[in-house]
Tab-separated table of C-alpha atoms in Angstrom:
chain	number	residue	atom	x	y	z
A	30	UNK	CA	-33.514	-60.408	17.795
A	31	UNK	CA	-33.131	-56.986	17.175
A	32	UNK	CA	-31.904	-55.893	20.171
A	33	UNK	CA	-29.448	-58.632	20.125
A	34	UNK	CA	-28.346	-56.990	16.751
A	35	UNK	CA	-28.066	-53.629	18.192
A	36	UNK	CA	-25.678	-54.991	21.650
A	37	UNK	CA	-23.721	-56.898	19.032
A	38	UNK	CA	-23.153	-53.396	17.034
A	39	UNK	CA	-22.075	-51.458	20.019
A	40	UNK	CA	-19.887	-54.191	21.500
A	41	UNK	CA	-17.928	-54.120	18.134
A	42	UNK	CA	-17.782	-50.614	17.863
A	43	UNK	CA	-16.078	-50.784	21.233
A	44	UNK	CA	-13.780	-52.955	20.183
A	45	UNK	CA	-12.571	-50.979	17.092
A	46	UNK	CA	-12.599	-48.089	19.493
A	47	UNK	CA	-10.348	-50.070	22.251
A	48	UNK	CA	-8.449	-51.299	19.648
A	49	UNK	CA	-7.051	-47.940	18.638
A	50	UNK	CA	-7.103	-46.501	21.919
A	51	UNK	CA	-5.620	-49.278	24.257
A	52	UNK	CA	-2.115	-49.800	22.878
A	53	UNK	CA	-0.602	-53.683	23.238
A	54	UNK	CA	0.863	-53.990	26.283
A	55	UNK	CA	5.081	-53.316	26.246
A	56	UNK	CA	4.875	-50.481	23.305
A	57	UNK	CA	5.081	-47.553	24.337
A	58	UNK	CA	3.911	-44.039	21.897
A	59	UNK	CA	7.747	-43.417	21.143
A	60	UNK	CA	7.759	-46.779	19.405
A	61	UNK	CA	4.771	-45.815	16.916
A	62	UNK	CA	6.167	-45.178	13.486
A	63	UNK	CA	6.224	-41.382	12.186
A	64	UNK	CA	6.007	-40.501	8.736
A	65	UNK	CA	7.729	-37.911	7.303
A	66	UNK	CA	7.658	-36.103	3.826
A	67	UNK	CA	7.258	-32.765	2.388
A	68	UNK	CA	3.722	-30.848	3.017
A	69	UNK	CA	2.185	-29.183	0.662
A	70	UNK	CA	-0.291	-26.096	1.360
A	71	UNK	CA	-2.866	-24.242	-0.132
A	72	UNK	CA	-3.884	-20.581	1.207
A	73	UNK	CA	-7.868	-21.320	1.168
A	74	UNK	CA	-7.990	-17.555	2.696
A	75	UNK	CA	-7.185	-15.675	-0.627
A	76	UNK	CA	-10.317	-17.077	-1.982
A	77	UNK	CA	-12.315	-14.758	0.738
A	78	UNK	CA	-10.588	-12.135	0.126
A	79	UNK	CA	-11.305	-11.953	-3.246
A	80	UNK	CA	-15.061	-12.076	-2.415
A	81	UNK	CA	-14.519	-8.709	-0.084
A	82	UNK	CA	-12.350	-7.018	-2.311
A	83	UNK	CA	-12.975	-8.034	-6.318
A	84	UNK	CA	-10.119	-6.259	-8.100
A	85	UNK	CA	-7.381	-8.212	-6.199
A	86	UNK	CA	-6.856	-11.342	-7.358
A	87	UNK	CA	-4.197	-13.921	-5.675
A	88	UNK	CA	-3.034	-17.398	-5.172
A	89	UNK	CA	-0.432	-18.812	-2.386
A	90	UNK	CA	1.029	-22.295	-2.245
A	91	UNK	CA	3.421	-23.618	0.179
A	92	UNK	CA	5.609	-26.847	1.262
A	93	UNK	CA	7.208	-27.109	4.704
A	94	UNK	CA	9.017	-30.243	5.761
A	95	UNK	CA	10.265	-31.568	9.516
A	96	UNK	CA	13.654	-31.527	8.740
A	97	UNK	CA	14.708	-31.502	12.670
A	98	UNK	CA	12.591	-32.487	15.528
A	99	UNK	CA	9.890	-29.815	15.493
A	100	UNK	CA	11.503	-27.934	12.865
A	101	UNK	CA	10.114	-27.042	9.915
A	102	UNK	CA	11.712	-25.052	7.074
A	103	UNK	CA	8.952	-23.484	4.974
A	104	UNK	CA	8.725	-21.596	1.457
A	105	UNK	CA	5.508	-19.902	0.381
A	106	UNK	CA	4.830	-18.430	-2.974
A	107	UNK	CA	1.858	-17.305	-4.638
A	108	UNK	CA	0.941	-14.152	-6.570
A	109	UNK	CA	-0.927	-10.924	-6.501
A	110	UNK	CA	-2.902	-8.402	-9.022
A	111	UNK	CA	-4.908	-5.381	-8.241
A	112	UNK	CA	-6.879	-3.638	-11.090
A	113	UNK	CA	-8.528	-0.683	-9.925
A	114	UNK	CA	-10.374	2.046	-12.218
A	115	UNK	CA	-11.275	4.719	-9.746
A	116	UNK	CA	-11.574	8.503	-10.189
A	117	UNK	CA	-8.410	11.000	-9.682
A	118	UNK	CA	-6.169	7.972	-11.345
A	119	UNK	CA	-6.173	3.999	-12.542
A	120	UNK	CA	-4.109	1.821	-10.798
A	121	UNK	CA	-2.923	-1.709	-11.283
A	122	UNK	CA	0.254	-3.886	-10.028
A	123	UNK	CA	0.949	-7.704	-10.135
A	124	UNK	CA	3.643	-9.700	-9.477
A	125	UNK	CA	5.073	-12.925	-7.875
A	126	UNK	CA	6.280	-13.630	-4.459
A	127	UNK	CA	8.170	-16.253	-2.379
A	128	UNK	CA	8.602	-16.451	1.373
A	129	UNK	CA	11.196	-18.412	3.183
A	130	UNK	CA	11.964	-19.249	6.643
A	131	UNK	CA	11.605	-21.591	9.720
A	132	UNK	CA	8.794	-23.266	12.124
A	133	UNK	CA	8.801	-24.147	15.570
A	134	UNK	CA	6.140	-26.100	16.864
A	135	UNK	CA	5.783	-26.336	20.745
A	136	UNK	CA	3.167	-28.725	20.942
A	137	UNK	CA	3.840	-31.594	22.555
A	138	UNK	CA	1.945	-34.703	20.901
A	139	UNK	CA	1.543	-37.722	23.580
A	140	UNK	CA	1.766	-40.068	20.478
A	141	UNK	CA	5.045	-39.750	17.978
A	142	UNK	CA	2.563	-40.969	14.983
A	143	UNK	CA	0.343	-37.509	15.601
A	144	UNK	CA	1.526	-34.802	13.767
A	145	UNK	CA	-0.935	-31.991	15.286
A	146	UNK	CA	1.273	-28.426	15.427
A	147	UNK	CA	1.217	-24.809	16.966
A	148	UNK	CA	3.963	-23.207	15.551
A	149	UNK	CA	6.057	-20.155	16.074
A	150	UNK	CA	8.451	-18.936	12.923
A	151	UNK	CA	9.783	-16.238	11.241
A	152	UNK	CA	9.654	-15.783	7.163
A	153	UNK	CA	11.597	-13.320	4.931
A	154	UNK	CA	9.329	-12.242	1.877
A	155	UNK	CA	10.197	-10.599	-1.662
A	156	UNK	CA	8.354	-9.635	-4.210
A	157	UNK	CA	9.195	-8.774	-7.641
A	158	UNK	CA	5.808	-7.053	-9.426
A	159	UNK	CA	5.272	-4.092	-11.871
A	160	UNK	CA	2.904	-1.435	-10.801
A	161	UNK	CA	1.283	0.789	-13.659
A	162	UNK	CA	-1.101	3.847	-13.424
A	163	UNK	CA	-2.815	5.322	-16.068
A	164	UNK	CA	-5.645	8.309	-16.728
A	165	UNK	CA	-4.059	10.531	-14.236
A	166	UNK	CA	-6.432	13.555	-13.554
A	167	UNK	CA	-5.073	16.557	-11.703
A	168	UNK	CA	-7.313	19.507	-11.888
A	169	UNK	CA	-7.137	22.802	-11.609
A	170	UNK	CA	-8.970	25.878	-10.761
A	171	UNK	CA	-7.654	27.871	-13.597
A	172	UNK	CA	-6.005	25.794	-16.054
A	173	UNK	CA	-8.939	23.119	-16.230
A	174	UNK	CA	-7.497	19.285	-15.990
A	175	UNK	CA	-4.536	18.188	-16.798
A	176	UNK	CA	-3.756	14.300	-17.962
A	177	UNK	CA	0.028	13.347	-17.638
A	178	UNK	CA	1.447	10.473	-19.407
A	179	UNK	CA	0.808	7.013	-17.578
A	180	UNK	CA	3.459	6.029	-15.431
A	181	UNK	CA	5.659	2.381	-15.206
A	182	UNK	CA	7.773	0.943	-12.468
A	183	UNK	CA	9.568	-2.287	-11.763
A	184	UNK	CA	9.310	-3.062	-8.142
A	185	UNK	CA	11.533	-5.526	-5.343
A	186	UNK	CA	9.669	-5.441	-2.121
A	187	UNK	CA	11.465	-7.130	1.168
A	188	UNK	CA	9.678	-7.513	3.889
A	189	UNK	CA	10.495	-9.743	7.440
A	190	UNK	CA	7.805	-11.622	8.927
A	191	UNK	CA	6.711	-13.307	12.686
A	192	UNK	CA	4.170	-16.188	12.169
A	193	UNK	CA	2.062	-18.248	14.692
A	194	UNK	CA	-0.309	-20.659	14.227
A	195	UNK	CA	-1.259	-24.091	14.233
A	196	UNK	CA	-2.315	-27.247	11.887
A	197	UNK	CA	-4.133	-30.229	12.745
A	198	UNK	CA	-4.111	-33.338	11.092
A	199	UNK	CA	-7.670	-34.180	10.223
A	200	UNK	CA	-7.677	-37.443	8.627
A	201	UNK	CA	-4.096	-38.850	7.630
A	202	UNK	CA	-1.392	-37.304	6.014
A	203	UNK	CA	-4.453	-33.979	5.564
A	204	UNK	CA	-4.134	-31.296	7.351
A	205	UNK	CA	-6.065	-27.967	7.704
A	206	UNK	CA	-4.276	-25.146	9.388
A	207	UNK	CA	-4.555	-21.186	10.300
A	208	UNK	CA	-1.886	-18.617	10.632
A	209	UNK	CA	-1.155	-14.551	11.641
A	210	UNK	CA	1.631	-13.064	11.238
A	211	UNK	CA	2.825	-9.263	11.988
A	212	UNK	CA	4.830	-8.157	8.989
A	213	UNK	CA	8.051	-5.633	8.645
A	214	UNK	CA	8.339	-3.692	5.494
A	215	UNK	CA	11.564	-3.167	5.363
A	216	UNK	CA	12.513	-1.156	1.893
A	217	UNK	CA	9.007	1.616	2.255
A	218	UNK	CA	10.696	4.567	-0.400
A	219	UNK	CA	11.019	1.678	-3.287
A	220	UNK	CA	9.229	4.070	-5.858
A	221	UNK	CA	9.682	7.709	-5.463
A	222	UNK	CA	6.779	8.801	-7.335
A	223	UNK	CA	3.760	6.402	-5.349
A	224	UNK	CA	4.136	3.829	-2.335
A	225	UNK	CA	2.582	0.999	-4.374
A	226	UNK	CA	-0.595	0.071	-3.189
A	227	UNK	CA	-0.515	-3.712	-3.075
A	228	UNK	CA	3.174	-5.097	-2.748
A	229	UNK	CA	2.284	-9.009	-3.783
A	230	UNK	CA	2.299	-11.141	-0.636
A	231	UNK	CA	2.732	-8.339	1.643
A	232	UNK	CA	-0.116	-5.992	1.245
A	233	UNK	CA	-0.743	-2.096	1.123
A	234	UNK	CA	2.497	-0.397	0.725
A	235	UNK	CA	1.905	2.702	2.567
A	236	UNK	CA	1.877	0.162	5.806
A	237	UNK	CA	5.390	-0.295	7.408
A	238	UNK	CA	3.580	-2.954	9.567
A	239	UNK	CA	0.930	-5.086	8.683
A	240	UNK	CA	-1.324	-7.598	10.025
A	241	UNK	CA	-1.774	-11.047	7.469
A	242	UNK	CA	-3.899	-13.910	7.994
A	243	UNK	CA	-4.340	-17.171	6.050
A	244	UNK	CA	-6.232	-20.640	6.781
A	245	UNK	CA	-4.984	-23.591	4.434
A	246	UNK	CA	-5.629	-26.819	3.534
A	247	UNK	CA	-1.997	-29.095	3.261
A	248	UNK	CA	-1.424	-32.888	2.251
A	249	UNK	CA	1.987	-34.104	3.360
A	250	UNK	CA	3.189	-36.873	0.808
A	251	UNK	CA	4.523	-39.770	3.422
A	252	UNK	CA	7.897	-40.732	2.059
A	253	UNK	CA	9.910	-41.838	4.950
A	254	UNK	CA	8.848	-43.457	8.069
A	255	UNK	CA	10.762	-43.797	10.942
B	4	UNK	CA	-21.756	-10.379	30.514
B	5	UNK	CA	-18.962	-11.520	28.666
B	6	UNK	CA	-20.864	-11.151	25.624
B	7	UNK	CA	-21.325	-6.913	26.091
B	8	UNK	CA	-17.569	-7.317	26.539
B	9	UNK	CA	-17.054	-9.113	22.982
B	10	UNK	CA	-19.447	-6.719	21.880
B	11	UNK	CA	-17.811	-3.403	23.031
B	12	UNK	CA	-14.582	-4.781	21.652
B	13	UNK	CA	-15.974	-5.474	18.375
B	14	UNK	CA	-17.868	-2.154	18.080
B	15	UNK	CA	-14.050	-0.576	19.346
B	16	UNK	CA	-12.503	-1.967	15.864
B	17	UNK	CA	-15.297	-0.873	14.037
B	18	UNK	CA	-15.047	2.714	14.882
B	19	UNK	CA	-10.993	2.910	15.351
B	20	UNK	CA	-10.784	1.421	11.322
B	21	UNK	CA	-13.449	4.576	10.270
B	22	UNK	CA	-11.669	7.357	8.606
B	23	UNK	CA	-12.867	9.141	5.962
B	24	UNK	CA	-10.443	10.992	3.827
B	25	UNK	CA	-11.237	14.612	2.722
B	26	UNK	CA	-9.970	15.833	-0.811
B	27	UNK	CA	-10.305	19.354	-2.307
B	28	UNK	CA	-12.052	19.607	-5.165
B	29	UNK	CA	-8.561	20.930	-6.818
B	30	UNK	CA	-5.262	20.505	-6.040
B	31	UNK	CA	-3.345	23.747	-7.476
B	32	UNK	CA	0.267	24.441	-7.021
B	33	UNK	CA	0.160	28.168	-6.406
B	34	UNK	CA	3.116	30.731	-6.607
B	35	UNK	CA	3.324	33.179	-3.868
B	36	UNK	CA	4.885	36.757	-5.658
B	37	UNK	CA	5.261	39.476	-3.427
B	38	UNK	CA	6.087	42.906	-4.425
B	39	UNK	CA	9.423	44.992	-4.075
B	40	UNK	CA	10.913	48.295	-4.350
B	41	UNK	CA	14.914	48.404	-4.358
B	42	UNK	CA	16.491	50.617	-2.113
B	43	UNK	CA	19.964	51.401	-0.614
B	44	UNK	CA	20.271	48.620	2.043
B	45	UNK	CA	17.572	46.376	0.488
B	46	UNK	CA	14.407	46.087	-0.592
B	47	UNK	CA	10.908	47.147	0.298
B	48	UNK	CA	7.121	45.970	0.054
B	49	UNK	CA	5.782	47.720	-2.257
B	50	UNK	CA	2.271	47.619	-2.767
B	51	UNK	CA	-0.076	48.878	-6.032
B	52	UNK	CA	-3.264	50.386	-5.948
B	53	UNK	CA	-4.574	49.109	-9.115
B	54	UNK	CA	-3.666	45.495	-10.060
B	55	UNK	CA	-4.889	43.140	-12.735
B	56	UNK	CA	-3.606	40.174	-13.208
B	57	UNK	CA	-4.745	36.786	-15.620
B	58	UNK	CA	-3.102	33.722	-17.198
B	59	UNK	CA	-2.890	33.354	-20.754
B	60	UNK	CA	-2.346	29.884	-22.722
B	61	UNK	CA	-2.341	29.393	-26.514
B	62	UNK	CA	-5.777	28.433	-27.734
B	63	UNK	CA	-7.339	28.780	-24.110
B	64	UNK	CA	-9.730	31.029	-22.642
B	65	UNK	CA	-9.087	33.357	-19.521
B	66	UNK	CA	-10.425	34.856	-16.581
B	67	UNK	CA	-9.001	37.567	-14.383
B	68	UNK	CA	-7.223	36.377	-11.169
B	69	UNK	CA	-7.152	39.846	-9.976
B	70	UNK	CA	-9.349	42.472	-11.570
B	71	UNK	CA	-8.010	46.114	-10.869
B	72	UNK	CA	-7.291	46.160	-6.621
B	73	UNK	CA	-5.258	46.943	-4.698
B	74	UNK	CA	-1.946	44.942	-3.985
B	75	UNK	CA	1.384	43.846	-2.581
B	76	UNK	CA	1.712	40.517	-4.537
B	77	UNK	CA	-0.190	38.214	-6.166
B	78	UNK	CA	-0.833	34.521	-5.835
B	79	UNK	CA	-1.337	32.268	-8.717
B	80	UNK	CA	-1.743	28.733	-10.123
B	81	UNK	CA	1.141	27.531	-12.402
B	82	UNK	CA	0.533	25.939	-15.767
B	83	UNK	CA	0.422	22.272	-16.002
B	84	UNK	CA	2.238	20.923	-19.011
B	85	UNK	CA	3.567	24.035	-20.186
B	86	UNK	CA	7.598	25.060	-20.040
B	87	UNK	CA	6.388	28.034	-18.717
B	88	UNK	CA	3.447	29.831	-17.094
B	89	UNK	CA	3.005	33.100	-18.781
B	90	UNK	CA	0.724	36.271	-17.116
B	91	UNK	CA	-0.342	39.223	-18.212
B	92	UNK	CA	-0.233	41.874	-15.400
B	93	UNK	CA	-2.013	45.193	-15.223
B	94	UNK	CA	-0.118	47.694	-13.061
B	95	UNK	CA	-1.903	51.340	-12.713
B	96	UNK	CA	-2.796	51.000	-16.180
B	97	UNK	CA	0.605	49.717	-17.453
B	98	UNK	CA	0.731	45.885	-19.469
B	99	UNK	CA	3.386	43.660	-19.097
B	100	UNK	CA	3.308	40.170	-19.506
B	101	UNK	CA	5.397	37.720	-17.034
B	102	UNK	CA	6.609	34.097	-18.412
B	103	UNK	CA	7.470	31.965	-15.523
B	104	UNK	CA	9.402	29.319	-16.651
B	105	UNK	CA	9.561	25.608	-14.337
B	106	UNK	CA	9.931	22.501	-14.842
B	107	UNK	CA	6.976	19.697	-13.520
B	108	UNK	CA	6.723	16.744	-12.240
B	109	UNK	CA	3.822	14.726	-10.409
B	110	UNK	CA	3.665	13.569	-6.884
B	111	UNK	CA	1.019	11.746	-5.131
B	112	UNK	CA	-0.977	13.295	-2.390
B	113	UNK	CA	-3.068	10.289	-1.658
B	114	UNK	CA	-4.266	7.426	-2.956
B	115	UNK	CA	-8.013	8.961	-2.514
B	116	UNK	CA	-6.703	12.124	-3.340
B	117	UNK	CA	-4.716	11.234	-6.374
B	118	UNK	CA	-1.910	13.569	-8.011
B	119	UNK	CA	-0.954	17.147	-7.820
B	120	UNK	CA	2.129	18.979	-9.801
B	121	UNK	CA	5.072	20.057	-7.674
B	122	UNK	CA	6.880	22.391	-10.130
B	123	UNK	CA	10.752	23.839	-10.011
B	124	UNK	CA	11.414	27.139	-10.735
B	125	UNK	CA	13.824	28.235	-13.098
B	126	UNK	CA	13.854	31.753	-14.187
B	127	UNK	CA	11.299	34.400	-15.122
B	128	UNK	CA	11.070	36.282	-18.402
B	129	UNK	CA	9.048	40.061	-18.620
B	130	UNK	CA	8.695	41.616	-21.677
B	131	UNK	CA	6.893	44.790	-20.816
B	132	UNK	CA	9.405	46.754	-19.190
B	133	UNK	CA	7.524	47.646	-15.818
B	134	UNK	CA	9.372	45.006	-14.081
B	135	UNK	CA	12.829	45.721	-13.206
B	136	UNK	CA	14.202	42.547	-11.762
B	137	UNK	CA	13.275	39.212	-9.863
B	138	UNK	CA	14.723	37.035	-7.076
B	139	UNK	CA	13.016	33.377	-6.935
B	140	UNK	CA	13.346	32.836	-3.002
B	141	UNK	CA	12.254	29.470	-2.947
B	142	UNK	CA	12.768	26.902	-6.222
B	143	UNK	CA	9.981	24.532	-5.230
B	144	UNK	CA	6.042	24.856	-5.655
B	145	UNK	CA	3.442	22.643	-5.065
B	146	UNK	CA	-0.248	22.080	-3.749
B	147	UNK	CA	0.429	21.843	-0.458
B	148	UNK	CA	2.924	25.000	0.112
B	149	UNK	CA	1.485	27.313	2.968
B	150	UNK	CA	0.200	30.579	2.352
B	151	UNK	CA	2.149	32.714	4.213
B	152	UNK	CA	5.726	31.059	1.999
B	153	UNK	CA	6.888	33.336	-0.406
B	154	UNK	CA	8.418	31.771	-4.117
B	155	UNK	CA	9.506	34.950	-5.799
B	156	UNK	CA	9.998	38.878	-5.569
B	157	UNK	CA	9.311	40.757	-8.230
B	158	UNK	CA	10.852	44.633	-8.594
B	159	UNK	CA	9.759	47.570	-9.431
């Protein structure tokens, strides 16, 4: 009796499997209904960051949407603060940023309904952030230390950006997905006094190119299907 | 085998991100004076067998920078904060005292480093008679100026 129970298990199981495998006979994958809809993302790989590096502290969101076959306009924005106390000076800087720009995605899915993605793009980032140092100690030999004033600026970063990667849809509509991207700085002399150390969303200022990485979970809200 | 591979390229970005950043302990913007003597046609080193030389600051205690020897110039840290650096110079037993007077700002040298003062130049001031004229040869000083540049001739 038992075993009968266990043959009767596995021959449904089969079944349910079969059933989503084995597609009625006459329609074909490019008959399967897609859904469409703006996708929103979370960067999961700012979290890890701040566990390697304390004093910065950041959050990025994004939304990308198909708006052509395989084309996906994105915007990311998030935001950045660094609070260091160190020795020769005190820095800190925060500030918001937004990056905008276009996906590719060259995979190929045998089924329309699958929504599975490696993606080439391009972004253009700015950044608008204040950066701030304070106790300023510059000694000297002779004339013992000397403490300036603190010092204030208002700061525009631009930067250009390449981005690969690729997102897989793990249950519907869900979707975790990785990303690098080499990035451009493309305005380096925006302070004369100090290259800021963290431009938000781009990194360490004193780097004209920079390597980013980020791993995110996304839900895509399924408005249209077609 | 192909894990020694992943290994050796690890172990490769391990030691290409090392670097270790050296910083003196201080970072002071020296000026580079050398002694002159005018003549017809130009001028000449000129070099003195006795010279004593320290920086003096209201409410501040000094040391000598140069404590009776012999010389054809003198180098010296400029006064942070101060709209001029003054000196008093010993020169075979004659006192004068020499105001420098600059204007300051801050630059950064790094961000391990921190800040050191890059000063201007503007004109110098002597008030003991021994000194009969300057030329400031180059406006700008700061921490990382070589040794063998020369900021300002003083005359004799």
């Amino acid at each position: 009796m038992k075993r009968m129970k266990n043959i009767s298990g596995f021959i449904s199981s089969t079944l349910l499997v079969l059933f989503f495998l084995v597609r009625p006979a006459g329609l074909s994958a490019q008959d399967t209904l897609r859904t469409y809809g703006p996708r929103f993302g979370l960067d999961l790989a700012r979290f890890l960051y701040i566990l390697a590096d304390p004093s910065e502290v950041g959050a990025e969101f994004s939304v990308d949407f198909e708006a052509f076959r395989n084309i996906y306009p994105v915007l990311e924005a998030g935001y950045n603060t660094i609070s260091e106390d160190r020795d020769p000076f005190d820095y800190s800087a925060s500030g918001t940023y937004a990056r905008a720009g276009l996906d590719y995605n060259i995979l190929r899915n045998k089924d329309r309904s699958q929504h599975h993605t490696i993606t080439f793009g391009f972004r253009y980032g700015m950044s608008v952030f204040n950066h701030r140092i304070e106790n300023i100690q510059i000694s000297s030999s002779y004339w013992g230390i000397y403490r300036p004033g603190p010092y204030e600026n208002d700061l525009t970063g631009h930067w250009a950006e390449l981005v690969g990667g690729m997102k897989t849809e793990v249950v519907p509509n869900l979707y975790l997905g990785w990303s690098v991207r080499i990035k451009f700085l493309l305005n380096p002399d925006m302070d004369p006094l100090m290259v800021p150390e963290l431009i938000p969303g781009y990194g360490t200022g004193g780097e004209s190119r920079l390597l980013g990485f980020s791993y995110s979970i996304l839900y895509m809200i399924p408005l249209l299907k077609k | 085998m192909s894990s020694r591979i992943l290994l050796s390229v690890l172990l490769l970005f391990a030691v290409s991100c090392i670097s270790v950043e050296v910083c003196d302990e201080s970072y002071d913007s020296e000026v580079i004076v050398k002694f002159k003597t005018k003549q017809e046609g130009g001028a000449v080193d000129s070099t003195i067998s006795a010279f004593t030389l320290y920086g003096i600051r209201e409410g501040a205690d000094y040391s000598l920078l140069y404590d009776s020897v012999p010389a054809s110039g003198f180098t010296a840290p400029l006064d942070p904060g101060q709209e001029a650096s003054m000196f008093v110079m010993q020169v075979n037993g004659q006192t004068d005292t020499i105001l420098i007077y600059h204007q300051q700002e801050i630059y950064l040298i790094s961000y391990t480093c921190g800040f050191a003062n890059r000063f201007t130049l503007d004109h110098l001031e002597s008030r003991g008679g021994i000194i009969s004229g300057d030329t400031i040869l180059k406006e700008t000083v700061d921490a990382e100026d070589e040794t063998n540049e020369e900021h300002i001739w003083i005359y004799f």
